[in-house]
Amino acid sequence: AAAAALGLLPLGKTQSPESLLDIAARKVAEKWPFQRVEERFERIPEPVQRRIVYWSFPRSEREICMYSSFNTGAEDPTAAPGGAA
């Protein structure tokens, strides 16, 4: 109510704080691929694994399109030499 009164939030909207689990999982996902996390730590509780995986995926449509069309630069093994198909 105080934040809405200060104009920080639209009237009628409340915001709950992010959980410590989500904050930690997001920070881990920003820095390390999930495979590296799995290799590094023997026991990761399942709820923690789920949140890290959740935050590992891109959020915006632009990022999703960018990653879905990612090209590694490797040639197609079925293509003829010289790039001619």
PDB file of C-alpha atoms in Angstrom:
ATOM      1  CA  ALA A   1       0.000   0.000   0.000  1.00  0.00           C
ATOM      2  CA  ALA A   2       2.842   2.373   0.845  1.00  0.00           C
ATOM      3  CA  ALA A   3       4.596   1.660  -2.480  1.00  0.00           C
ATOM      4  CA  ALA A   4       1.352   2.304  -4.370  1.00  0.00           C
ATOM      5  CA  ALA A   5       0.874   5.539  -2.446  1.00  0.00           C
ATOM      6  CA  LEU A   6       4.364   6.643  -3.467  1.00  0.00           C
ATOM      7  CA  GLY A   7       3.566   5.941  -7.114  1.00  0.00           C
ATOM      8  CA  LEU A   8       5.966   3.018  -7.359  1.00  0.00           C
ATOM      9  CA  LEU A   9       3.240   0.493  -8.200  1.00  0.00           C
ATOM     10  CA  PRO A  10      -0.041   0.913 -10.053  1.00  0.00           C
ATOM     11  CA  LEU A  11      -3.027   1.177  -7.734  1.00  0.00           C
ATOM     12  CA  GLY A  12      -4.529  -2.202  -6.909  1.00  0.00           C
ATOM     13  CA  LYS A  13      -1.309  -4.052  -7.757  1.00  0.00           C
ATOM     14  CA  THR A  14       0.841  -5.641  -5.089  1.00  0.00           C
ATOM     15  CA  GLN A  15       4.186  -7.246  -5.550  1.00  0.00           C
ATOM     16  CA  SER A  16       5.628 -10.067  -3.473  1.00  0.00           C
ATOM     17  CA  PRO A  17       9.380 -10.359  -2.997  1.00  0.00           C
ATOM     18  CA  GLU A  18      11.286 -12.939  -5.002  1.00  0.00           C
ATOM     19  CA  SER A  19      12.208 -16.063  -3.037  1.00  0.00           C
ATOM     20  CA  LEU A  20      15.814 -16.684  -2.059  1.00  0.00           C
ATOM     21  CA  LEU A  21      15.646 -19.938  -4.049  1.00  0.00           C
ATOM     22  CA  ASP A  22      14.649 -18.073  -7.231  1.00  0.00           C
ATOM     23  CA  ILE A  23      17.294 -15.387  -6.740  1.00  0.00           C
ATOM     24  CA  ALA A  24      20.041 -17.970  -6.192  1.00  0.00           C
ATOM     25  CA  ALA A  25      18.873 -20.202  -9.058  1.00  0.00           C
ATOM     26  CA  ARG A  26      18.715 -17.216 -11.443  1.00  0.00           C
ATOM     27  CA  LYS A  27      22.251 -16.148 -10.533  1.00  0.00           C
ATOM     28  CA  VAL A  28      23.578 -19.693 -11.012  1.00  0.00           C
ATOM     29  CA  ALA A  29      21.790 -20.000 -14.380  1.00  0.00           C
ATOM     30  CA  GLU A  30      23.243 -16.654 -15.523  1.00  0.00           C
ATOM     31  CA  LYS A  31      26.813 -17.804 -14.858  1.00  0.00           C
ATOM     32  CA  TRP A  32      27.007 -21.547 -15.522  1.00  0.00           C
ATOM     33  CA  PRO A  33      25.409 -24.072 -17.887  1.00  0.00           C
ATOM     34  CA  PHE A  34      23.276 -26.603 -16.030  1.00  0.00           C
ATOM     35  CA  GLN A  35      25.518 -29.460 -17.185  1.00  0.00           C
ATOM     36  CA  ARG A  36      28.468 -27.885 -15.370  1.00  0.00           C
ATOM     37  CA  VAL A  37      26.382 -27.479 -12.206  1.00  0.00           C
ATOM     38  CA  GLU A  38      25.403 -31.167 -12.362  1.00  0.00           C
ATOM     39  CA  GLU A  39      29.031 -32.235 -12.872  1.00  0.00           C
ATOM     40  CA  ARG A  40      30.348 -30.034 -10.076  1.00  0.00           C
ATOM     41  CA  PHE A  41      27.887 -30.899  -7.305  1.00  0.00           C
ATOM     42  CA  GLU A  42      26.951 -34.434  -6.289  1.00  0.00           C
ATOM     43  CA  ARG A  43      23.651 -33.753  -4.555  1.00  0.00           C
ATOM     44  CA  ILE A  44      21.356 -30.985  -5.744  1.00  0.00           C
ATOM     45  CA  PRO A  45      17.830 -31.066  -4.303  1.00  0.00           C
ATOM     46  CA  GLU A  46      15.194 -31.505  -7.001  1.00  0.00           C
ATOM     47  CA  PRO A  47      13.406 -28.177  -6.305  1.00  0.00           C
ATOM     48  CA  VAL A  48      16.735 -26.385  -6.737  1.00  0.00           C
ATOM     49  CA  GLN A  49      17.434 -28.250  -9.979  1.00  0.00           C
ATOM     50  CA  ARG A  50      14.006 -27.298 -11.337  1.00  0.00           C
ATOM     51  CA  ARG A  51      14.504 -23.600 -10.600  1.00  0.00           C
ATOM     52  CA  ILE A  52      18.003 -23.539 -12.137  1.00  0.00           C
ATOM     53  CA  VAL A  53      16.661 -25.228 -15.271  1.00  0.00           C
ATOM     54  CA  TYR A  54      13.732 -22.774 -15.355  1.00  0.00           C
ATOM     55  CA  TRP A  55      16.049 -19.764 -15.218  1.00  0.00           C
ATOM     56  CA  SER A  56      18.450 -21.319 -17.754  1.00  0.00           C
ATOM     57  CA  PHE A  57      15.997 -20.807 -20.602  1.00  0.00           C
ATOM     58  CA  PRO A  58      15.682 -17.439 -22.352  1.00  0.00           C
ATOM     59  CA  ARG A  59      12.845 -15.153 -21.271  1.00  0.00           C
ATOM     60  CA  SER A  60      12.164 -12.902 -24.254  1.00  0.00           C
ATOM     61  CA  GLU A  61      10.816 -13.881 -27.658  1.00  0.00           C
ATOM     62  CA  ARG A  62      13.868 -12.268 -29.286  1.00  0.00           C
ATOM     63  CA  GLU A  63      16.273 -14.448 -27.261  1.00  0.00           C
ATOM     64  CA  ILE A  64      14.235 -17.578 -27.975  1.00  0.00           C
ATOM     65  CA  CYS A  65      14.384 -16.881 -31.729  1.00  0.00           C
ATOM     66  CA  MET A  66      18.110 -16.148 -31.521  1.00  0.00           C
ATOM     67  CA  TYR A  67      18.896 -19.424 -29.720  1.00  0.00           C
ATOM     68  CA  SER A  68      16.544 -21.527 -31.827  1.00  0.00           C
ATOM     69  CA  SER A  69      18.306 -20.413 -35.010  1.00  0.00           C
ATOM     70  CA  PHE A  70      21.815 -20.707 -33.549  1.00  0.00           C
ATOM     71  CA  ASN A  71      24.336 -21.987 -36.089  1.00  0.00           C
ATOM     72  CA  THR A  72      27.518 -23.616 -34.777  1.00  0.00           C
ATOM     73  CA  GLY A  73      29.312 -23.080 -38.057  1.00  0.00           C
ATOM     74  CA  ALA A  74      29.748 -26.820 -38.563  1.00  0.00           C
ATOM     75  CA  GLU A  75      29.138 -27.997 -42.099  1.00  0.00           C
ATOM     76  CA  ASP A  76      26.371 -30.429 -42.914  1.00  0.00           C
ATOM     77  CA  PRO A  77      28.045 -33.867 -43.142  1.00  0.00           C
ATOM     78  CA  THR A  78      25.706 -34.843 -46.008  1.00  0.00           C
ATOM     79  CA  ALA A  79      26.719 -31.835 -48.129  1.00  0.00           C
ATOM     80  CA  ALA A  80      29.098 -32.374 -51.027  1.00  0.00           C
ATOM     81  CA  PRO A  81      32.667 -31.033 -50.786  1.00  0.00           C
ATOM     82  CA  GLY A  82      32.951 -27.338 -51.537  1.00  0.00           C
ATOM     83  CA  GLY A  83      29.492 -26.609 -50.167  1.00  0.00           C
ATOM     84  CA  ALA A  84      27.595 -27.695 -53.292  1.00  0.00           C
ATOM     85  CA  ALA A  85      24.647 -29.910 -52.521  1.00  0.00           C
TER      86      ALA A  85
END
